[in-house]
Tab-separated table of C-alpha atoms in Angstrom:
chain	number	residue	atom	x	y	z
B	1	MET	CA	0.097	0.174	-0.152
B	2	LEU	CA	2.983	2.212	0.656
B	3	ILE	CA	4.395	1.652	-2.411
B	4	TRP	CA	1.283	2.067	-4.260
B	5	ASN	CA	0.775	5.596	-2.826
B	6	SER	CA	4.092	6.768	-3.359
B	7	ILE	CA	4.060	5.570	-7.292
B	8	THR	CA	0.255	7.649	-7.278
B	9	LEU	CA	1.924	10.974	-5.644
B	10	THR	CA	4.851	10.578	-8.190
B	11	LEU	CA	2.405	10.131	-11.156
B	12	ARG	CA	0.233	12.913	-10.033
B	13	PHE	CA	3.054	15.247	-9.759
B	14	VAL	CA	4.294	14.350	-13.351
B	15	PHE	CA	1.324	15.056	-14.402
B	16	ALA	CA	0.951	18.448	-12.530
B	17	LEU	CA	4.312	19.318	-14.382
B	18	PHE	CA	2.833	18.434	-17.843
B	19	LEU	CA	-0.303	20.537	-17.138
B	20	VAL	CA	1.739	23.406	-15.943
B	21	SER	CA	4.304	23.017	-19.441
B	22	VAL	CA	1.254	22.869	-21.534
B	23	LEU	CA	-1.156	25.609	-20.011
B	24	SER	CA	1.454	28.190	-18.764
B	25	PRO	CA	2.172	31.109	-21.261
B	26	LEU	CA	5.841	31.326	-22.574
B	27	PRO	CA	7.554	34.096	-21.088
B	28	ASP	CA	7.704	36.992	-23.247
B	29	ILE	CA	10.857	37.894	-25.246
B	30	PRO	CA	12.054	41.191	-24.501
B	31	GLY	CA	11.095	43.384	-27.225
B	32	THR	CA	9.256	40.831	-29.311
B	33	SER	CA	5.682	42.696	-28.973
B	34	THR	CA	7.486	46.293	-29.762
B	35	ARG	CA	8.919	44.486	-33.229
B	36	GLU	CA	5.668	43.019	-34.101
B	37	PHE	CA	4.061	46.474	-33.467
B	38	LEU	CA	6.643	47.988	-36.089
B	39	SER	CA	5.997	45.199	-38.257
B	40	LEU	CA	2.236	46.165	-38.540
B	41	LEU	CA	2.956	49.984	-38.716
B	42	SER	CA	5.535	49.295	-41.761
B	43	ARG	CA	2.372	47.789	-43.531
B	44	MET	CA	0.032	50.404	-42.866
B	45	GLU	CA	-0.774	53.496	-45.350
B	46	GLY	CA	0.038	57.059	-44.057
B	47	ASP	CA	2.192	59.020	-41.929
B	48	THR	CA	2.699	58.577	-38.047
B	49	SER	CA	1.112	61.269	-35.826
B	50	ILE	CA	0.449	61.688	-32.186
B	51	VAL	CA	-2.715	62.905	-30.567
B	52	ILE	CA	-2.835	63.844	-26.861
B	53	TRP	CA	-6.063	64.591	-24.701
B	54	LYS	CA	-5.541	65.698	-21.343
B	55	SER	CA	-8.827	65.326	-20.151
B	56	GLN	CA	-8.872	61.638	-21.496
B	57	TYR	CA	-5.271	60.997	-19.765
B	58	SER	CA	-4.129	59.551	-22.971
B	59	LEU	CA	-1.705	59.800	-25.939
B	60	THR	CA	-2.799	57.956	-29.079
B	61	LEU	CA	-0.561	56.887	-31.819
B	62	PHE	CA	-2.014	57.356	-35.309
B	63	LYS	CA	-1.088	55.920	-38.730
B	64	GLY	CA	-2.635	58.189	-41.279
B	65	GLU	CA	-6.138	58.595	-40.055
B	66	ALA	CA	-6.353	55.799	-38.169
B	67	PRO	CA	-5.714	55.476	-34.468
B	68	VAL	CA	-3.365	52.563	-33.552
B	69	LYS	CA	-2.839	52.397	-30.205
B	70	THR	CA	-3.299	54.404	-27.147
B	71	TYR	CA	-1.173	55.027	-24.058
B	72	TRP	CA	-1.935	56.494	-20.453
B	73	ALA	CA	-0.552	59.919	-20.074
B	74	VAL	CA	-0.252	62.342	-17.048
B	75	PHE	CA	0.409	65.770	-17.434
B	76	GLY	CA	1.697	69.220	-15.780
B	77	LYS	CA	0.512	69.918	-12.083
B	78	GLY	CA	-0.973	73.356	-13.381
B	79	TYR	CA	-3.365	70.926	-15.622
B	80	GLY	CA	-6.665	72.385	-14.297
B	81	GLU	CA	-5.827	75.934	-15.550
B	82	GLY	CA	-6.046	75.419	-19.537
B	83	ASP	CA	-3.282	76.057	-21.875
B	84	LYS	CA	0.113	76.796	-20.888
B	85	GLU	CA	1.164	80.858	-20.975
B	86	ARG	CA	4.324	81.418	-19.564
B	87	SER	CA	7.092	79.729	-18.055
B	88	GLY	CA	6.528	78.249	-14.234
B	89	ASP	CA	2.819	77.738	-14.472
B	90	LYS	CA	3.346	74.169	-14.588
B	91	ARG	CA	0.586	73.722	-17.483
B	92	THR	CA	0.892	71.478	-20.600
B	93	PRO	CA	0.464	73.224	-23.542
B	94	GLU	CA	-2.400	72.686	-26.131
B	95	GLY	CA	-2.324	73.047	-30.136
B	96	ASN	CA	-0.427	71.479	-32.896
B	97	PHE	CA	3.420	70.934	-32.345
B	98	TYR	CA	5.921	68.552	-33.759
B	99	ILE	CA	8.687	66.526	-32.265
B	100	CYS	CA	11.721	68.756	-32.496
B	101	SER	CA	14.200	66.822	-30.578
B	102	MET	CA	14.982	63.048	-29.346
B	103	ASN	CA	17.366	62.275	-26.531
B	104	HIS	CA	18.059	60.192	-23.518
B	105	SER	CA	17.707	61.812	-20.217
B	106	LYS	CA	19.257	61.307	-16.787
B	107	ARG	CA	16.269	62.576	-15.279
B	108	PHE	CA	13.269	61.366	-17.336
B	109	TYR	CA	14.576	58.153	-19.128
B	110	LYS	CA	13.717	59.012	-22.695
B	111	PHE	CA	12.687	62.652	-23.622
B	112	LEU	CA	10.660	63.842	-26.939
B	113	GLY	CA	11.208	67.629	-27.217
B	114	LEU	CA	8.036	69.557	-28.501
B	115	SER	CA	7.823	72.491	-30.279
B	116	TYR	CA	6.527	74.442	-27.920
B	117	PRO	CA	6.204	77.604	-28.071
B	118	GLY	CA	4.234	77.492	-31.224
B	119	ILE	CA	3.562	80.478	-33.630
B	120	LYS	CA	0.210	80.470	-31.599
B	121	HIS	CA	1.573	80.844	-28.346
B	122	ALA	CA	4.020	83.748	-29.751
B	123	GLN	CA	1.532	85.574	-30.975
B	124	GLN	CA	-0.327	85.826	-27.782
B	125	GLY	CA	2.965	86.173	-25.794
B	126	LEU	CA	3.717	89.149	-28.271
B	127	GLN	CA	0.355	90.569	-27.792
B	128	ARG	CA	0.417	90.501	-24.210
B	129	GLY	CA	4.182	91.393	-23.737
B	130	ILE	CA	5.652	88.713	-22.231
B	131	ILE	CA	7.959	88.273	-25.111
B	132	THR	CA	9.968	90.744	-27.488
B	133	PRO	CA	9.193	91.078	-31.447
B	134	ARG	CA	12.598	89.641	-31.572
B	135	GLU	CA	12.102	86.578	-29.649
B	136	TYR	CA	8.477	86.338	-31.471
B	137	GLY	CA	10.723	86.554	-34.790
B	138	GLU	CA	13.090	83.632	-33.454
B	139	ILE	CA	9.951	81.059	-32.557
B	140	GLU	CA	7.969	81.723	-35.768
B	141	SER	CA	11.115	81.310	-37.813
B	142	ALA	CA	11.984	78.080	-36.147
B	143	ASN	CA	8.268	76.450	-36.304
B	144	ARG	CA	8.312	76.881	-39.981
B	145	GLU	CA	11.424	75.642	-40.637
B	146	LEU	CA	10.751	72.517	-38.334
B	147	ARG	CA	13.436	73.283	-35.855
B	148	GLN	CA	13.679	73.501	-32.092
B	149	PRO	CA	12.394	77.125	-30.962
B	150	THR	CA	13.941	78.754	-28.377
B	151	TRP	CA	13.236	77.565	-24.955
B	152	GLU	CA	14.598	80.641	-22.906
B	153	SER	CA	12.115	83.164	-23.274
B	154	ARG	CA	9.125	83.966	-20.648
B	155	LEU	CA	6.954	81.878	-22.304
B	156	GLY	CA	8.722	78.528	-21.319
B	157	GLY	CA	10.135	75.425	-23.170
B	158	ALA	CA	11.744	72.031	-22.740
B	159	ILE	CA	8.245	70.879	-23.078
B	160	GLY	CA	8.388	67.117	-24.197
B	161	ILE	CA	6.784	63.573	-23.874
B	162	HIS	CA	8.814	61.518	-21.459
B	163	GLY	CA	9.272	58.800	-18.599
B	164	ARG	CA	10.969	58.902	-15.218
B	165	MET	CA	14.309	57.126	-13.985
B	166	LEU	CA	12.675	56.596	-10.609
B	167	GLU	CA	9.086	55.489	-11.574
B	168	ASP	CA	6.648	55.306	-8.784
B	169	PRO	CA	3.448	52.930	-9.966
B	170	SER	CA	0.793	55.364	-7.452
B	171	VAL	CA	1.300	57.968	-10.504
B	172	TRP	CA	-0.039	56.323	-12.755
B	173	ALA	CA	-2.837	54.526	-10.635
B	174	MET	CA	-4.237	57.710	-9.478
B	175	ARG	CA	-4.041	59.831	-12.330
B	176	GLN	CA	-1.742	62.250	-10.308
B	177	ASN	CA	-0.195	65.166	-12.710
B	178	TRP	CA	3.370	65.604	-11.592
B	179	THR	CA	5.220	67.123	-14.272
B	180	ASP	CA	6.002	70.809	-14.958
B	181	GLY	CA	4.253	70.962	-18.230
B	182	CYS	CA	5.366	67.567	-20.183
B	183	ILE	CA	3.432	64.589	-20.855
B	184	ALA	CA	4.641	61.585	-18.989
B	185	LEU	CA	4.376	57.892	-20.120
B	186	SER	CA	5.547	54.720	-18.276
B	187	ASN	CA	9.184	53.691	-19.310
B	188	THR	CA	7.898	50.730	-21.200
B	189	ASP	CA	5.346	52.826	-23.304
B	190	ILE	CA	8.118	55.981	-23.837
B	191	ASP	CA	10.377	53.094	-25.259
B	192	GLU	CA	7.846	51.932	-27.806
B	193	ILE	CA	7.216	55.257	-28.885
B	194	PHE	CA	10.582	56.431	-28.989
B	195	SER	CA	11.146	53.478	-31.591
B	196	ILE	CA	8.356	54.571	-33.712
B	197	VAL	CA	8.289	58.252	-34.125
B	198	SER	CA	10.865	60.820	-35.723
B	199	LEU	CA	11.829	64.282	-35.657
B	200	GLY	CA	9.115	66.388	-37.379
B	201	THR	CA	6.246	63.672	-36.349
B	202	PRO	CA	3.247	65.975	-35.595
B	203	VAL	CA	1.433	65.992	-32.129
B	204	THR	CA	-1.679	67.516	-31.452
B	205	ILE	CA	-2.330	68.072	-27.569
B	206	LEU	CA	-6.118	68.773	-26.755
B	207	PRO	CA	-7.521	70.165	-23.631
């Protein structure tokens, strides 16, 4: 009886191992899903663009007119006060921009710089006396030539899409807007976006 019980337990253990090997999903190969996603995008027509909805806490990647994938995003600490107007207001700007720089960051992991201030913000800033006519001319010229506009005027700058070197899961769980005006994604998501976009990719930010 003791021998039979031992054999039975052994058979049950072997069967359990078999079930685990058959039913358990295989571990993901790092980068596999992103490579498959890139392959899918390459077969789609149209240019890549990004649309960000502040009220939806979302960033959506488009290919042509088709929305392809949406990512969770958080914004500037001045979120509830509308469009960005000047340096230090901690608001995320609204309007049409383009990616004007791409680099790795010691603080933000990876950083996609946006062309803020745009012409609309420069016009408003000039009318309000926030910037000089010379600064307005520099910003307008940079935008028309798809270069990085100055980030040193009183309108502010260095607004971008980025991750975070020390990620805090509670930020994403609570819709906590923690940036000084940028759009923040998880590092996994910024990795994927960074591999897809390029300099000049259009970015629209909606309220």
